[in-house]
Coordinates of C-alpha atoms and ligand atoms in Angstrom, one line a residue:
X1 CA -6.1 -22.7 -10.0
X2 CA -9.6 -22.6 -10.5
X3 CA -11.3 -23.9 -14.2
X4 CA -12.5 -20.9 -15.4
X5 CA -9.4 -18.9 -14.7
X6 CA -7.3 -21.4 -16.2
X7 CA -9.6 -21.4 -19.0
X8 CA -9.3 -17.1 -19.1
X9 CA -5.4 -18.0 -19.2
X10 CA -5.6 -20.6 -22.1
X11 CA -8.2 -18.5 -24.3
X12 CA -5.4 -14.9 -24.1
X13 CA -2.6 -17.4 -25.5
X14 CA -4.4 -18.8 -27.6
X15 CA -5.8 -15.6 -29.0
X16 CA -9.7 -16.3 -28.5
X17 CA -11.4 -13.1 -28.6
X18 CA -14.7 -14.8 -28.1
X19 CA -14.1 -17.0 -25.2
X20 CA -12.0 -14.8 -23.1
X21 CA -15.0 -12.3 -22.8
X22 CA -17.4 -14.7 -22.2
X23 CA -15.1 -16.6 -19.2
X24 CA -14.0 -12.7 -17.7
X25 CA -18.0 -12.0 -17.6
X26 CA -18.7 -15.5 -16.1
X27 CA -15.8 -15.0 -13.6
X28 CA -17.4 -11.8 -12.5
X29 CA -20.8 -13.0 -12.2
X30 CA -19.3 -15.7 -9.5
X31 CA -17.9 -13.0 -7.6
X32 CA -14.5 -13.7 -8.5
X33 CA -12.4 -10.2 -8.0
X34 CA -11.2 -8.7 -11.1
X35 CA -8.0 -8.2 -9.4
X36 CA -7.9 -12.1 -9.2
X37 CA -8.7 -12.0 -13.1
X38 CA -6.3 -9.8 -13.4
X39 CA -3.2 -11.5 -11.5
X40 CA -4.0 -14.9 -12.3
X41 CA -5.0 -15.1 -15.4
X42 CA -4.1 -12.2 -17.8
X43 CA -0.9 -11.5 -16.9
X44 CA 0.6 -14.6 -16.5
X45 CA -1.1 -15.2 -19.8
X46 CA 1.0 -12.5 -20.9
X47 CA 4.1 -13.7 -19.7
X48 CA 3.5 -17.4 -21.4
X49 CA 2.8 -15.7 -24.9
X50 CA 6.5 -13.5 -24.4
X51 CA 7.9 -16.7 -23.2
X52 CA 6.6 -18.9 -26.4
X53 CA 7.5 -15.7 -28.6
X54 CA 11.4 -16.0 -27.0
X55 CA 11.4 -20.0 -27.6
X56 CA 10.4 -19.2 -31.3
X57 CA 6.5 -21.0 -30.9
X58 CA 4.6 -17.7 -31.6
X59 CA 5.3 -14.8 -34.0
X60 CA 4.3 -11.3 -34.0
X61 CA 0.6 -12.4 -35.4
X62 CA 0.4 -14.3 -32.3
X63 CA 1.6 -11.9 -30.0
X64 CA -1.5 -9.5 -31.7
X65 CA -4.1 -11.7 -31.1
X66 CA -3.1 -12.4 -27.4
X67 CA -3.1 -8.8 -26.9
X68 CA -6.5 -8.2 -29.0
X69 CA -8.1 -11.3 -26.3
X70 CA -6.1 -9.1 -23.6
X71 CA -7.6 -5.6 -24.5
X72 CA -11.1 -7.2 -25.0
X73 CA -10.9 -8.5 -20.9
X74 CA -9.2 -5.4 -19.4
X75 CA -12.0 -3.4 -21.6
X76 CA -14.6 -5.4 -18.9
X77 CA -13.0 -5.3 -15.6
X78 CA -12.0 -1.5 -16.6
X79 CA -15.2 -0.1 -14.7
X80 CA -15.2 -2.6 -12.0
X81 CA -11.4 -1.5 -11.3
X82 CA -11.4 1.8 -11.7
X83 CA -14.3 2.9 -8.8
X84 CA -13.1 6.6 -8.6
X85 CA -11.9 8.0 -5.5
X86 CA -12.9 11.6 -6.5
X87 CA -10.1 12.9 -4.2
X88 CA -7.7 14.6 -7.5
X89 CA -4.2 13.8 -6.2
X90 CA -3.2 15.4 -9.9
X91 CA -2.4 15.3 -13.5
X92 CA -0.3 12.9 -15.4
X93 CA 0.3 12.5 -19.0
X94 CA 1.1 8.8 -19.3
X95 CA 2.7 7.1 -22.3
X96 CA 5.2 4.1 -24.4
X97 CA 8.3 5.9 -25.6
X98 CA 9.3 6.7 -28.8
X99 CA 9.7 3.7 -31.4
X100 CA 7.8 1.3 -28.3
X101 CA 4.1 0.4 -29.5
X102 CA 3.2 -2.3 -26.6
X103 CA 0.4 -0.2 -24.5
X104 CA -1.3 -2.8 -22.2
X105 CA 0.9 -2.4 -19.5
X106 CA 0.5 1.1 -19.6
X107 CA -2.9 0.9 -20.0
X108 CA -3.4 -1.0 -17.1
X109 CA -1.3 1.2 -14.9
X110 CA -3.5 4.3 -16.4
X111 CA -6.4 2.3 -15.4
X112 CA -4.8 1.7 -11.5
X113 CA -3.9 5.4 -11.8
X114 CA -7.4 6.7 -12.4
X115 CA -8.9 4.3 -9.8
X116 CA -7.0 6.0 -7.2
X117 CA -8.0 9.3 -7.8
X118 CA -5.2 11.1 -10.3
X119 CA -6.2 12.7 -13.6
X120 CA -4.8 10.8 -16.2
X121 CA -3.9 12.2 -19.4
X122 CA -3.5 9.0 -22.2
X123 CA -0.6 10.5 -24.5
X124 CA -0.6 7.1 -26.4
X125 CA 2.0 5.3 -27.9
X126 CA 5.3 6.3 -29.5
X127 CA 5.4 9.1 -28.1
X128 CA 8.6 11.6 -29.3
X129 CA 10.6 13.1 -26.4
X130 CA 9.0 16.8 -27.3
X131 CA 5.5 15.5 -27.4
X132 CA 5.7 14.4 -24.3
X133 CA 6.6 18.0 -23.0
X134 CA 4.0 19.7 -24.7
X135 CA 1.1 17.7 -23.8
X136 CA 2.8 17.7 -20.1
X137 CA 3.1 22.1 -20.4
X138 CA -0.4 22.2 -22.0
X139 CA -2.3 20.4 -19.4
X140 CA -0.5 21.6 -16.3
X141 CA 0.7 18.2 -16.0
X142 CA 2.4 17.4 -12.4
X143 CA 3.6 14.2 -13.3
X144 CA 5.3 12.0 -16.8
X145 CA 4.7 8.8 -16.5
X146 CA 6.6 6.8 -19.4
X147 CA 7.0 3.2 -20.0
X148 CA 8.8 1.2 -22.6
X149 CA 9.2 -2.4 -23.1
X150 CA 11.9 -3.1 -25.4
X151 CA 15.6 -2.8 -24.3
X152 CA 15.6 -0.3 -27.9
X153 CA 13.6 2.2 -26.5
X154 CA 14.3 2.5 -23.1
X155 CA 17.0 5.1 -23.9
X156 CA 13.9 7.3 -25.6
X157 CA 13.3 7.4 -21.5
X158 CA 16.5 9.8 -21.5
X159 CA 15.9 11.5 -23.8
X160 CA 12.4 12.9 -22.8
X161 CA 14.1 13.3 -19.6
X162 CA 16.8 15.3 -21.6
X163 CA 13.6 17.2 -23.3
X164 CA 12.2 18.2 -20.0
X165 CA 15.2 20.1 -18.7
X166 CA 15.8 21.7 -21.9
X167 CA 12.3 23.4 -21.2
X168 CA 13.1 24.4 -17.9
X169 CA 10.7 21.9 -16.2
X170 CA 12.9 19.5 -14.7
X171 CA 12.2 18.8 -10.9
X172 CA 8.8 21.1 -12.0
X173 CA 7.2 18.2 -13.9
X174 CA 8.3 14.5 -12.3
X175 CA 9.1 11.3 -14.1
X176 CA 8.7 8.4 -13.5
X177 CA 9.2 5.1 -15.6
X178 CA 8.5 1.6 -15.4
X179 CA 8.1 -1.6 -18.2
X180 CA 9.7 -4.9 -18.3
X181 CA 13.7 -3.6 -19.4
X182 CA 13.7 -0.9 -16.4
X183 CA 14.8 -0.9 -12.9
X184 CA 15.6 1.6 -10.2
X185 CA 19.0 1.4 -11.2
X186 CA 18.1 3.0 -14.8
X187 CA 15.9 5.4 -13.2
X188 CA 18.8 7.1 -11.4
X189 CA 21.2 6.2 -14.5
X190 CA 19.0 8.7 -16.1
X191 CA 17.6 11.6 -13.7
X192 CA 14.5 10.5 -13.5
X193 CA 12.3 10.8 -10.4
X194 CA 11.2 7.3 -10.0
X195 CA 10.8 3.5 -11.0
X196 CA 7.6 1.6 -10.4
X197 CA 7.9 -2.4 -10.7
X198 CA 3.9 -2.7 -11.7
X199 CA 0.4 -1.2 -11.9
X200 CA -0.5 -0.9 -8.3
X201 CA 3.3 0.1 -7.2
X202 CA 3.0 3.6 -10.0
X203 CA 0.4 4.3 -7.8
X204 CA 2.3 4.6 -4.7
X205 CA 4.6 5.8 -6.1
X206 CA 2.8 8.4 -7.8
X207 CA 1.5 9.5 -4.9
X208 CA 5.0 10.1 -2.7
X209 CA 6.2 11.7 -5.8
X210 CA 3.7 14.7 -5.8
X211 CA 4.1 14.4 -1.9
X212 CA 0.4 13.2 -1.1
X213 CA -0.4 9.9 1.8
Ligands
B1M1 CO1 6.5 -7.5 -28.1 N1 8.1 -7.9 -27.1 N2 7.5 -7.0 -29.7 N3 4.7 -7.3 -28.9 N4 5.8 -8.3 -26.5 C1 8.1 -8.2 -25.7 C2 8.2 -7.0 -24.9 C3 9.3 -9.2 -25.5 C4 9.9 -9.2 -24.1 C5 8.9 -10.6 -26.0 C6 10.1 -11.6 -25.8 O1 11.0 -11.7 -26.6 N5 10.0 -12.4 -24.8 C7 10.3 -8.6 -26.6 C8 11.3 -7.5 -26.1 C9 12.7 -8.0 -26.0 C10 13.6 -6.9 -25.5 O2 13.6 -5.8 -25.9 N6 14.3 -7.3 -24.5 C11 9.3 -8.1 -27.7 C12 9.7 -7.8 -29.0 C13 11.1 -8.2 -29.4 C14 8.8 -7.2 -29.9 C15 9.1 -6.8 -31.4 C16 10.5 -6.2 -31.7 C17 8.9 -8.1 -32.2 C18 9.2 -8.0 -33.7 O3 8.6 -7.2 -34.4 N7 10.2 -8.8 -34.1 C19 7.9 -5.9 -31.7 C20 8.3 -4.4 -31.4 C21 7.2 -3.5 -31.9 C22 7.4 -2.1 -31.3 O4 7.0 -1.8 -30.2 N8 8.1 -1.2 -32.1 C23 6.9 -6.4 -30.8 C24 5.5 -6.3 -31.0 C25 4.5 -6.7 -30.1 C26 3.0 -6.7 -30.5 C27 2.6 -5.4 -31.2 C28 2.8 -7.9 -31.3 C29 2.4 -6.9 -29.1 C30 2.0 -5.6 -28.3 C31 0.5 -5.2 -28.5 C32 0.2 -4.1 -27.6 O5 0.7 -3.8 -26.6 N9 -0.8 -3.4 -28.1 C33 3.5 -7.5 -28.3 C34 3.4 -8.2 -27.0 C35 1.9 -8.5 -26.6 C36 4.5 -8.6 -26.2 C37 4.5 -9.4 -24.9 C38 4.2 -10.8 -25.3 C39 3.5 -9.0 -23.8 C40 3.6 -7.5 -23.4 C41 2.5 -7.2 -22.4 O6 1.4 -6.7 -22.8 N10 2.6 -7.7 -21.2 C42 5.9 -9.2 -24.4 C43 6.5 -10.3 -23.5 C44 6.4 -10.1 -22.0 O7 6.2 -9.0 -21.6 N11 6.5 -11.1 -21.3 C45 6.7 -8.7 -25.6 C46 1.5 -7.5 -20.1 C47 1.6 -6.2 -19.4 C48 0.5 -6.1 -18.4 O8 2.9 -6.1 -18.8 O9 3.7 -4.3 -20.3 O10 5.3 -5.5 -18.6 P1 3.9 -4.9 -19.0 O11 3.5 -3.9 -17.9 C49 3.6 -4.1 -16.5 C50 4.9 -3.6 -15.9 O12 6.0 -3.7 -16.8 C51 4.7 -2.3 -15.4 O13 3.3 -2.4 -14.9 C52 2.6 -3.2 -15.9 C53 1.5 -3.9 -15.1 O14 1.9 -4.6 -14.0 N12 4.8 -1.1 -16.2 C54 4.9 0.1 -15.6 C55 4.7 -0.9 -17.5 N13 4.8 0.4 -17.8 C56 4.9 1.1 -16.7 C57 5.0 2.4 -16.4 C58 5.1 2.8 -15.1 C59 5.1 1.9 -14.1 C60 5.0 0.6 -14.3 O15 5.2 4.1 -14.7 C61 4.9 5.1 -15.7

């Protein structure tokens, strides 16, 4: 792996909010892609900080700072990912579950989202079931797009699903999920319309969901 990358890798685990921006902004200038940011340093980052969190090295404190040196990179390669295709395939209100308050996956696949054209409406995190439908109702929304990380509040998935076809706008409005805890197989388990594994996969999916190329 190349120096600075490794270095962009180190600085998110280790929290540094100073260097990280510094070494994305470097990386950038070299003409480094920020997809290749983006895959090979900040997520595995990601990934090490969950794994030292699971093998008891890092606490919730550490988690933070990882994901404050996270958000501060994905804040700069934001405009250079997201170049607009100003075809509007159409609305989606995108959002954590209820009780979930881990937003940088769903931020990133926002981010991918808006890059490829789709109107994205940010519903947060923690979203309740109910919320989710009336943000989806008041906006004309086409599409839900939830994600949850914790095994917890993965059944909040259900529920909003449960929420939708209560207000008569199930199959109207389609969901689809994604997060570290779900698979295809959950996706069936609980009517919704689709699972997408990562950023640039929601987006395909996205599209064949609301039946555009
Ligand atoms: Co938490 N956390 N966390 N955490 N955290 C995990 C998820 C965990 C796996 C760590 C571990 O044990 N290894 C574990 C969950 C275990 C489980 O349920 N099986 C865990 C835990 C236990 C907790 C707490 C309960 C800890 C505690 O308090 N004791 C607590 C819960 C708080 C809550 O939500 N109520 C907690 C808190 C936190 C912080 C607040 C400190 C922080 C979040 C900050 C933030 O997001 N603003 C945090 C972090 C940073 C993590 C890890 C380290 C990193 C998550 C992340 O940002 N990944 C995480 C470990 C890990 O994931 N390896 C962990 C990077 C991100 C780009 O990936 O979100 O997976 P991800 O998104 C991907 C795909 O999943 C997919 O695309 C994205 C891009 O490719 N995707 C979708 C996501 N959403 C999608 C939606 C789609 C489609 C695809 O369609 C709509």
């Amino acid at each position: 792996m190349e120096k600075f990358l490794q270095e962009i890798l180190d600085g998110v685990v280790n929290g540094d909010n100073h260097l990280v921006p510094e070494k994305v902004n470097e990386a950038l200038e070299k003409g480094t892609p920020p997809e290749t940011v983006l895959n090979e340093a900040l997520i595995p980052a990601m990934a090490e900080v969950g794994q030292r969190f699971e093998a008891g090295e890092y606490f919730v404190p550490e988690m933070l700072i990882s994901a404050r040196a996270m958000k501060s990179a994905l804040a700069i390669l934001k405009p250079k990912l997201v170049k607009i295709n100003f075809q509007s395939y159409g609305k989606i209100v995108v959002g954590t579950v209820k009780g979930d308050l881990h937003d940088i996956g769903k931020n990133l696949v926002s981010l991918m989202l808006e890059g490829a054209g789709f109107e994205v409406i940010d519903a947060g995190s923690d979203v309740a079931p109910e919320k989710f439908v009336e943000i989806a109702k008041a906006n004309n929304a086409d599409l839900i797009g939830l994600s949850a990380l914790l095994t917890t509040t993965m059944t909040n998935m259900k529920t909003t699903v449960s929420a939708l076809e209560q207000a008569g706008l199930k199959g109207k409005i389609k969901v689809m999920i994604g997060g570290a805890p779900v698979t295809e197989a959950y996706a069936a388990q609980i009517g919704a319309d689709g699972y997408a594994e990562d950023a640039s996969r929601a987006v395909a999916l996205a599209k064949r969901l609301i039946d555009r190329p």
